[in-house]
Coordinates of C-alpha atoms and ligand atoms in Angstrom, one line a residue:
X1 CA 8.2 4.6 2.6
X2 CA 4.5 3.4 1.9
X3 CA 3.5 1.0 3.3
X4 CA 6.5 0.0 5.8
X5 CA 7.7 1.2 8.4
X6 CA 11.1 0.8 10.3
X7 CA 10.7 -0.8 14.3
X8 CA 13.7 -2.6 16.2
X9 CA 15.9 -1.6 13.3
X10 CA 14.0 -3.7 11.4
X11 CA 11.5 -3.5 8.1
X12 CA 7.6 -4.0 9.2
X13 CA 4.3 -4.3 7.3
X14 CA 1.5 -3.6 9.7
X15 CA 2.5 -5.5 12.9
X16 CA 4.8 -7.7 10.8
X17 CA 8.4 -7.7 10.5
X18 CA 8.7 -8.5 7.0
X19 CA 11.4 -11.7 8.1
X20 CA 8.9 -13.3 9.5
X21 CA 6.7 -13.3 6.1
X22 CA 10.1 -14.5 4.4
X23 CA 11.0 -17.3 6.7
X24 CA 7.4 -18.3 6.1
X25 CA 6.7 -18.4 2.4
X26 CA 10.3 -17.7 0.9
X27 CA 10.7 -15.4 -2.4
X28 CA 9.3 -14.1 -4.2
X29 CA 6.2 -12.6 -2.6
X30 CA 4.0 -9.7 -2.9
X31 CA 3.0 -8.8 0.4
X32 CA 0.0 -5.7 0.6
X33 CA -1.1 -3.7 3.5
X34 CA -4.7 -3.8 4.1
X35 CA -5.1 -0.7 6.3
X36 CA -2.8 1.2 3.6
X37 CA -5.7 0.3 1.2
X38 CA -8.0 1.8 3.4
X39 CA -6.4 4.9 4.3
X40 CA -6.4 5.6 0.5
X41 CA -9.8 5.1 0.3
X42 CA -10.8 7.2 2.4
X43 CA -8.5 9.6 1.7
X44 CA -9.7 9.6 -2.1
X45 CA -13.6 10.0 -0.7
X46 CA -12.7 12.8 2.1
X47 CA -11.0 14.7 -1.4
X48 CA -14.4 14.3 -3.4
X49 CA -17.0 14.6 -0.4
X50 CA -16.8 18.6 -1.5
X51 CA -19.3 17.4 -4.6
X52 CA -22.8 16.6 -3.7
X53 CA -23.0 13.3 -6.3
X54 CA -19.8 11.9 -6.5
X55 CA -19.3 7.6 -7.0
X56 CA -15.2 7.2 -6.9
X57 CA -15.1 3.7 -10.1
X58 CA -12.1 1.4 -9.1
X59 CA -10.1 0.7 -12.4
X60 CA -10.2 -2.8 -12.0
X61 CA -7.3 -3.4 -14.3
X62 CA -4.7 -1.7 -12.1
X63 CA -5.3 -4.7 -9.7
X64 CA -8.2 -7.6 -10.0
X65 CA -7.5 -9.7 -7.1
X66 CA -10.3 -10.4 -6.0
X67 CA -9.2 -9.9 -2.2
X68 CA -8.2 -6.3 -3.3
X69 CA -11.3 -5.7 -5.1
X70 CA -13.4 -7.3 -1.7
X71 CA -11.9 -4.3 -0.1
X72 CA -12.9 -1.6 -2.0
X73 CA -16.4 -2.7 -2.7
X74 CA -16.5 -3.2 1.3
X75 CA -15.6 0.2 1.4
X76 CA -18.2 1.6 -0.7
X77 CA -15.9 2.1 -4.2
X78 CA -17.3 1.2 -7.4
X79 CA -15.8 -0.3 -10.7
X80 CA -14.7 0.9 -13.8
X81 CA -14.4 -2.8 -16.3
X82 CA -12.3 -2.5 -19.2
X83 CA -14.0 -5.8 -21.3
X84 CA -16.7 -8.3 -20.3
X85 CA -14.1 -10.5 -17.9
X86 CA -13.8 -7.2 -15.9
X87 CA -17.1 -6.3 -15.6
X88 CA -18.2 -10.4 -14.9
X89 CA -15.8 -10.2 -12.1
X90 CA -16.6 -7.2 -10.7
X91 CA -20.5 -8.5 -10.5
X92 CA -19.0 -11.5 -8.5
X93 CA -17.6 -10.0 -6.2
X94 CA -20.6 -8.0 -5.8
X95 CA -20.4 -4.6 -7.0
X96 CA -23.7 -2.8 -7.5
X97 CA -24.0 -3.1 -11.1
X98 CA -25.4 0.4 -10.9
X99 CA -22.1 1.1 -9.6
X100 CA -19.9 -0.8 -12.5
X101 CA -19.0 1.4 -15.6
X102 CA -17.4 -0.2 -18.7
X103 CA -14.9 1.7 -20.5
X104 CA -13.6 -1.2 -23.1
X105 CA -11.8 -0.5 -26.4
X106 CA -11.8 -2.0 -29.6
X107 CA -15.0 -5.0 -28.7
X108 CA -16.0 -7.4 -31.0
X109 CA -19.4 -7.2 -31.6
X110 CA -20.3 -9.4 -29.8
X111 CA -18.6 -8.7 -26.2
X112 CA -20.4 -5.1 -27.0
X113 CA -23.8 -7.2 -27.5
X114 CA -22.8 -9.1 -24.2
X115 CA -22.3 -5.8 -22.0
X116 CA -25.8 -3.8 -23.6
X117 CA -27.6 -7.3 -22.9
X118 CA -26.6 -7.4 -19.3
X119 CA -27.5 -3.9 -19.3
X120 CA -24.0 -2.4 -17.7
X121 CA -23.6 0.7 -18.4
X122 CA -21.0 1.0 -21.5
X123 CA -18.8 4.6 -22.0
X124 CA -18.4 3.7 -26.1
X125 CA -15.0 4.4 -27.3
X126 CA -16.4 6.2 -30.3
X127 CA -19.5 5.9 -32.5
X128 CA -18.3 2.8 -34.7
X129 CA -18.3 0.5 -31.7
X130 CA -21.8 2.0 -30.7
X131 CA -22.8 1.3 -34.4
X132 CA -21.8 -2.7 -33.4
X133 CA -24.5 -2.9 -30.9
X134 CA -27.7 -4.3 -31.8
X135 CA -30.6 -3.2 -29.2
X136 CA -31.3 0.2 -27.9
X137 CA -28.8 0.7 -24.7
X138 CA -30.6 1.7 -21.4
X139 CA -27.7 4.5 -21.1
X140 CA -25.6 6.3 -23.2
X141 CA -22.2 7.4 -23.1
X142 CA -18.8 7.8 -25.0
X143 CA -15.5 7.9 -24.6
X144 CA -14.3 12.1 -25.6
X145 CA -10.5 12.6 -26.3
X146 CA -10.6 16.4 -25.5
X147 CA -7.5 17.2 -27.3
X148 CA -5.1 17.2 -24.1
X149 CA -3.6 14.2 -22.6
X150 CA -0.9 13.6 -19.5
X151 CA 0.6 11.0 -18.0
X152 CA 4.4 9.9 -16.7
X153 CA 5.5 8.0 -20.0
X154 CA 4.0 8.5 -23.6
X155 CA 3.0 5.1 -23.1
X156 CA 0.5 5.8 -20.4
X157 CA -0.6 9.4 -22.0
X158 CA -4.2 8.2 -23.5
X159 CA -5.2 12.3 -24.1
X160 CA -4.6 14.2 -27.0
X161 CA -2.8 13.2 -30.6
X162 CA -1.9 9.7 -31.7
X163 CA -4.3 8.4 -29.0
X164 CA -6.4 4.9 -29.9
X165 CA -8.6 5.8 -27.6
X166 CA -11.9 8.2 -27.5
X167 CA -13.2 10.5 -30.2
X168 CA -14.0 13.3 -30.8
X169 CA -16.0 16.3 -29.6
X170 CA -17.7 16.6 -33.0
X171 CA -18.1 13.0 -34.0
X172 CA -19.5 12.5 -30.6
X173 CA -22.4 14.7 -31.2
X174 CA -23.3 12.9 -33.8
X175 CA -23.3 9.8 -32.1
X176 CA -25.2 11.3 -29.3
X177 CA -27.6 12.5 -31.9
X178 CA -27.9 9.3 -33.1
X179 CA -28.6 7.4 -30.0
X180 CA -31.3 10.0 -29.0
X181 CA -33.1 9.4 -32.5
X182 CA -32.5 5.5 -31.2
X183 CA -34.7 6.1 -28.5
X184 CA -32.5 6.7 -25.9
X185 CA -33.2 8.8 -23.1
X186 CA -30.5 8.2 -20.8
X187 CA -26.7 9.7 -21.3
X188 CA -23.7 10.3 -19.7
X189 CA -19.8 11.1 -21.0
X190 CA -16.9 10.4 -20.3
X191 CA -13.0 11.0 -20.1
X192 CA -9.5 9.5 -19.5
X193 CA -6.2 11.2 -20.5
X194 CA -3.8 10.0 -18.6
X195 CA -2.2 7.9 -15.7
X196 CA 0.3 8.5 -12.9
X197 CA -0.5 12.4 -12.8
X198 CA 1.0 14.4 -9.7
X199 CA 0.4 17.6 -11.0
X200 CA -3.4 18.6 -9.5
X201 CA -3.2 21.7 -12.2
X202 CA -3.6 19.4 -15.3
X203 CA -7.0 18.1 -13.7
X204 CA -7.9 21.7 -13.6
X205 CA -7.2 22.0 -17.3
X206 CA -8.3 18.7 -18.3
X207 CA -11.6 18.7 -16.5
X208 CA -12.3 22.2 -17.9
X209 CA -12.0 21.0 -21.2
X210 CA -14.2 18.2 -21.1
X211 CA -16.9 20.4 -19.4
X212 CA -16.9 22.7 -22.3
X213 CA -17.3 20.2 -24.2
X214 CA -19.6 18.1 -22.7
X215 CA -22.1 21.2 -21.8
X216 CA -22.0 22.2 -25.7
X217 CA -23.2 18.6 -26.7
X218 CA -25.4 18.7 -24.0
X219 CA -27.2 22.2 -25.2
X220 CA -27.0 21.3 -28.6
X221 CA -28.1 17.7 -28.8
X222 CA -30.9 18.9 -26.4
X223 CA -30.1 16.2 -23.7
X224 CA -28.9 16.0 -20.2
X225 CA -26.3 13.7 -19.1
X226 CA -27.0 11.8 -15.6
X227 CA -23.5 11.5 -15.0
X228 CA -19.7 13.2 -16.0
X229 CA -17.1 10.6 -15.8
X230 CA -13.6 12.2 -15.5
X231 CA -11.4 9.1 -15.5
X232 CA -8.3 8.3 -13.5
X233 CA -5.2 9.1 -13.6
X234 CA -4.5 10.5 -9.9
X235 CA -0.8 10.0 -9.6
X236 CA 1.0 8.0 -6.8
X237 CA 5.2 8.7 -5.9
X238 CA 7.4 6.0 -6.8
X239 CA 10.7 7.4 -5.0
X240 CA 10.8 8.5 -1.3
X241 CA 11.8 12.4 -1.7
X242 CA 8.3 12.6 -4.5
X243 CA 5.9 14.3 -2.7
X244 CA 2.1 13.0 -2.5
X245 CA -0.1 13.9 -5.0
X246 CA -2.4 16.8 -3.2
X247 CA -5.6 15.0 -4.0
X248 CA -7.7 17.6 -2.2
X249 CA -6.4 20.2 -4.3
X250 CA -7.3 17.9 -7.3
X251 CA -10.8 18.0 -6.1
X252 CA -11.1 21.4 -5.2
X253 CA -9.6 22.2 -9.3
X254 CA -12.3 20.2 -10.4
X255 CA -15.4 22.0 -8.4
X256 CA -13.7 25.2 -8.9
X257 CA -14.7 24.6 -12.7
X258 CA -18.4 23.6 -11.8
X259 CA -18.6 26.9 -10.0
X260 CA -18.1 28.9 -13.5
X261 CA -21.7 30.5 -14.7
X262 CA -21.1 29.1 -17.9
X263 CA -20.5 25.7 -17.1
X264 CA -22.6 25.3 -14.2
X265 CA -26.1 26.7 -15.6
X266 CA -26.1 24.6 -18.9
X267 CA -25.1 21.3 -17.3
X268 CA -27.9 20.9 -14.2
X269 CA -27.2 18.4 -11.3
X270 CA -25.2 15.5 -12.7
X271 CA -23.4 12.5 -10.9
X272 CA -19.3 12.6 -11.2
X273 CA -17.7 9.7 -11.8
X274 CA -13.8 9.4 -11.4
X275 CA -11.8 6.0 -11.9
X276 CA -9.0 5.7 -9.7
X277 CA -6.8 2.8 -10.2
X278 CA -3.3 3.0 -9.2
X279 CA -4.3 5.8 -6.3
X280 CA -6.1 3.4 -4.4
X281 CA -3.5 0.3 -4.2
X282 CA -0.3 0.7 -5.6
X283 CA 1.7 1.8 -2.3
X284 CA 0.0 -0.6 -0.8
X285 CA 2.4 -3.5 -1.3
X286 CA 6.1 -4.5 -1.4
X287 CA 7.6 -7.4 -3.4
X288 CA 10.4 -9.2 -1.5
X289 CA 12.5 -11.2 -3.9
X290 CA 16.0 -12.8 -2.9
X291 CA 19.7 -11.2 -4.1
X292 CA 21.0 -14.4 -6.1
X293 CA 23.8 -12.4 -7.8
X294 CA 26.2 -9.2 -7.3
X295 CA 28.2 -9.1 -9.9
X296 CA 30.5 -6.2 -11.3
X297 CA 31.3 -6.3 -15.4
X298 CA 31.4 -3.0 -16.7
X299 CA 28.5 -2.3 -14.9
X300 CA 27.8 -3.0 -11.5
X301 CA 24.1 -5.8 -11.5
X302 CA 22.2 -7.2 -9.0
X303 CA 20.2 -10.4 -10.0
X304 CA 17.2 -11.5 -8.4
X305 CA 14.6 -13.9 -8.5
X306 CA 12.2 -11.3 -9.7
X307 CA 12.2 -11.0 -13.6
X308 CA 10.2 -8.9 -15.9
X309 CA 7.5 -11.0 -16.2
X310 CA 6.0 -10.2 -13.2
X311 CA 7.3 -7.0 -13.2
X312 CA 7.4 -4.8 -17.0
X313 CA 7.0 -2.0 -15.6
X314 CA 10.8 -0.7 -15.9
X315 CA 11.2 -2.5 -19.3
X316 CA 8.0 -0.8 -20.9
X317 CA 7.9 2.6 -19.4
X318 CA 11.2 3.2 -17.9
X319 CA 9.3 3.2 -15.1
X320 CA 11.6 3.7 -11.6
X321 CA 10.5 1.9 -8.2
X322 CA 12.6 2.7 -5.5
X323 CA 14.3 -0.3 -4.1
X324 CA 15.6 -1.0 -0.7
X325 CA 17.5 -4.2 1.3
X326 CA 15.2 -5.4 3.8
X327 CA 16.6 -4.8 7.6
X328 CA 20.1 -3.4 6.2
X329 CA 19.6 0.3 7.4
X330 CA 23.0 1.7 6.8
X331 CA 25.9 1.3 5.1
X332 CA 27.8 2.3 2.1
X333 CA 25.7 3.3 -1.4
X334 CA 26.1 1.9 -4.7
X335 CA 24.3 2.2 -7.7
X336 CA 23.0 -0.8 -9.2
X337 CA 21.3 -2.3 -12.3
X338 CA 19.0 -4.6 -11.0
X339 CA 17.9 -7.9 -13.1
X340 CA 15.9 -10.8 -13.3
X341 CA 15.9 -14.3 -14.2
X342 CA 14.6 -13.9 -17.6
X343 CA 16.6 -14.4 -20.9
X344 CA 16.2 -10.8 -22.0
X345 CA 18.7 -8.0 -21.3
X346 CA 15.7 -5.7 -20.5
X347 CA 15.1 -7.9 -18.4
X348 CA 15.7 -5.1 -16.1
X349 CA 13.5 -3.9 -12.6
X350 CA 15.1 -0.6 -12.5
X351 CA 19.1 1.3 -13.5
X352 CA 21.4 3.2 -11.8
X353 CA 19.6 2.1 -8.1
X354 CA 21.6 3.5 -5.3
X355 CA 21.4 0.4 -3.0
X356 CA 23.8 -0.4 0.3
X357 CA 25.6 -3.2 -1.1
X358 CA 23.9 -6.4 -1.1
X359 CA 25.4 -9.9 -0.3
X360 CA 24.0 -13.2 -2.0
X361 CA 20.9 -14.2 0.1
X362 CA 19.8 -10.9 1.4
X363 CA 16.5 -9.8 0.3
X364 CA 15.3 -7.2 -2.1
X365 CA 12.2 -4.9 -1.8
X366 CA 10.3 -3.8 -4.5
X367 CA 8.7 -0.5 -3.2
X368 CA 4.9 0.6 -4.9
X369 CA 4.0 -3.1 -6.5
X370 CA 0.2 -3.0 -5.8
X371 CA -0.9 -1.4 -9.4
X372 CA -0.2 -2.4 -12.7
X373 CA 2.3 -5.1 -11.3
X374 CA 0.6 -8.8 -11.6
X375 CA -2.3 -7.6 -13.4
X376 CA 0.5 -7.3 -16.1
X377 CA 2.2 -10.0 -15.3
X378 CA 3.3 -13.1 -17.6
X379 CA 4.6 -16.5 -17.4
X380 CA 7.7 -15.7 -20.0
X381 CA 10.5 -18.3 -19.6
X382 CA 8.0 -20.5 -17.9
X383 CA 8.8 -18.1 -15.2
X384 CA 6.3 -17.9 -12.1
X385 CA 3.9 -15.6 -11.0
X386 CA 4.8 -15.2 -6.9
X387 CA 2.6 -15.7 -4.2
X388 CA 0.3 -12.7 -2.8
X389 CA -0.4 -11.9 0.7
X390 CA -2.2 -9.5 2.5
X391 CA -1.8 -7.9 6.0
X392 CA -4.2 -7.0 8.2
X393 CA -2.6 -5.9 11.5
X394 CA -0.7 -9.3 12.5
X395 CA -3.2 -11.3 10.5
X396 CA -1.8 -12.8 7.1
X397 CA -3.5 -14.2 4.5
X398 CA -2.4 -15.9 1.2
X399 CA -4.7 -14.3 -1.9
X400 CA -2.8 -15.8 -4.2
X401 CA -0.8 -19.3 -4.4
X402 CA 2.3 -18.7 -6.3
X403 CA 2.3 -20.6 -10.1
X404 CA 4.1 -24.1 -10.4
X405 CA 4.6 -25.8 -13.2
X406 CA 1.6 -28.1 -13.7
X407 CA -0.6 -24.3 -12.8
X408 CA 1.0 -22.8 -16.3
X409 CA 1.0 -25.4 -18.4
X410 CA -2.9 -26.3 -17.4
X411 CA -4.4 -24.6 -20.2
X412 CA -2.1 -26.6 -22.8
X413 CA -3.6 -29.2 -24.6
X414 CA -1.3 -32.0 -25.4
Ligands
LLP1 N1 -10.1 4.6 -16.4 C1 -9.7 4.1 -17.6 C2 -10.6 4.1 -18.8 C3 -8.3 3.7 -17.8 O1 -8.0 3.2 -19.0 C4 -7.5 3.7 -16.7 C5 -6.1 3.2 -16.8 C6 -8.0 4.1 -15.5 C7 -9.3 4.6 -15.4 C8 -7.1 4.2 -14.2 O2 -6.0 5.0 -14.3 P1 -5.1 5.2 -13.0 O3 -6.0 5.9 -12.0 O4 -4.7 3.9 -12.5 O5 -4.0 6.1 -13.5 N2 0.1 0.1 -17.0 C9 0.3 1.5 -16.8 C10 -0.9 2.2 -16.5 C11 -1.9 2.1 -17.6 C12 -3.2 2.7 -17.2 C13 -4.3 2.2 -18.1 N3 -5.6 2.8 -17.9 C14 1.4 1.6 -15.7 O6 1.9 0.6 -15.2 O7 1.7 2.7 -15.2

């Protein structure tokens, strides 16, 4: 599975045999393929190249290393920011700024002052944040919940009812109407309803949707919007027998829209925007952590020194990684309930994990940790943050140096 592969009867990343990174630096580490970045890069502009304007936004909080997000402004990705820090680092690193979007939620007034000031471009969650900002904004756009949402868990479903995000169709005209009496001559829109989507239908509805409604505010606020931003939410597989998401179909869905008469006349050349986060790194790394426990109660656990703080995604979601025993290629299956270090009982990576049996020492990889994994990490239980590395062939470079004590409890005054 992505992105390993099985040489000498042994587990590689690239041209390394993941031993070799484990004799190195120990456990736990999160080890990323650079060329797997890559490949879904350009796999993820191939998809889109069928539209004539089309800017692909990295969703800079699935990942902000700033190694990872070198990578994909190298490779000519933008960046959707969530909140000034986002949008500061993205400028860092370089981004165009023409290319940064910010699609933040619930600013003060003045972080939404901050963001108009340095004049990046801000998709409003609704019209009471606009209503914050005091000078006229060089561009306007907001954030439409078009009634329908997806995404794996409720937790990730940011669409339709009982979402804090967006608003709606009707309150956004206003607002639109607003910022044209404002002065404003510059607009775009935008949309995100979900995350971790594999079905390419739902971007068919979704999209259609928010074309509807984006081409009746357009005709009856009397403006045209420079760009349609669709979101993210392009799904990724998290077990081995999940197939990919078919991201050209996803594309295709999309235009396929754009082709209808009454869509395409009213809405006149415009740029598309997506904001793929997870898509574009999150099979791009393992974490390797060691077995420190196999223990049988009435249930049979694994323990490892990867806990929950680095890794919620089980314990929030119920999300399910797939898990394998790095170099141990056959053998007996078991299922397992794998657990951390943390004094939680959810401090749980994953349940009923078919595993061959571990023994103490051997080490445990943690498939599809490139997204949402330390960008949502925490130092609970004065627990560590691990080291990250990143592979480039049979080049290895630390991007991250692991926390230690005296790192965590830096901020602490005393
Ligand atoms: N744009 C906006 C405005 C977003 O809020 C998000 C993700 C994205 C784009 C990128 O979505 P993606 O392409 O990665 O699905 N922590 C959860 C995922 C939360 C996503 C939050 N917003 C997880 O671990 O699955």
């Amino acid at each position: 599975m992505k992105p390993l592969s099985i040489k000498e009867g042994k587990h590689f990343i690239e041209d390394i045999p993941l031993s070799d990174l484990v004799d190195k630096f120990g456990t736990p580490i999160i080890v990323y393929s650079k060329s797997q970045i890559i490949e879904n890069i350009e796999k993820f502009r191939k998809a889109f190249s069928i539209f004539s304007d089309h800017e692909a936004h990295y969703a800079v909080k699935a990942n902000y290393n700033p190694n990872i997000l070198e990578i994909l402004k190298q490779n000519g990705i933008g960046a959707d920011a969530a909140n000034p820090n986002e949008a500061k680092l993205a400028v860092q690193i370089g981004f165009d700024k023409k290319m940064i979007t910010v699609t933040p939620n619930n600013l003060t007034r003045d972080e939404l002052n901050f963001l108009v000031k340095e004049k990046f471009i801000v998709n409003f969650d609704d019209e009471i944040q606009y209503s914050l900002v005091e000078n006229k904004v060089d561009l306007f756009s907001i954030r439409i919940n078009p009634g329908i949402g997806k995404g794996e868990f409720k937790g990730i479903t940011t669409g339709g009812k009982n979402s804090k995000f967006g608003t709606s169709p009707d309150k956004a005209k206003l607002a639109y109407e607003k910022a044209k009496k404002d002065g404003v001559e510059r607009f775009g829109i935008h949309m995100h309803t979900g995350s971790n989507v594999l079905d390419p239908q739902f971007f068919k509805e979704s999209s259609l949707a928010f074309f509807k409604i984006s081409k009746i505010i357009s005709k009856e606020v009397g403006i045209r919007f420079e760009y349609l931003d669709i979101g993210g939410g392009y799904g990724v597989p998290y077990q081995p027998y999940v197939e990919d998401l078919d991201i050209d179909r996803v594309a295709q869905n999309i235009k396929s829209n754009l082709m209808l008469p009454e869509i395409n006349e009213s809405l006149g050349s415009f740029k598309l925007i997506t904001e793929p986060g997870r898509f574009m790194v999150a099979n791009s790394a393992v974490i390797l952590s060691k077995v420190t426990n196999v223990k049988k109660t009435d249930r049979n656990f694994i323990g490892t020194n990867l806990s929950f703080n680095t890794m919620i995604r089980h314990a929030l979601y119920g999300a399910k990684h797939h898990f394998e025993i790095m170099d141990k290629l056959s053998g007996k299956y078991k299922k397992f309930i794998i657990t951390g270090q943390a004094c939680e009982n959810t401090d749980r990576l994953g349940e009923n994990i078919p595993l061959i049996e571990p023994r103490l020492d051997d080490v445990l990889i943690t498939y599809t940790a490139g997204a949402y994994i330390t960008s949502m990490s925490s130092n609970y239980n004065l627990l560590g943050r691990p080291m990250e590395i990143l592979v480039d062939g049979s080049k290895v470079k630390i991007i991250r140096k692991p926390d230690d004590l005296p790192s965590i409890l830096g901020p602490f005054l005393t």
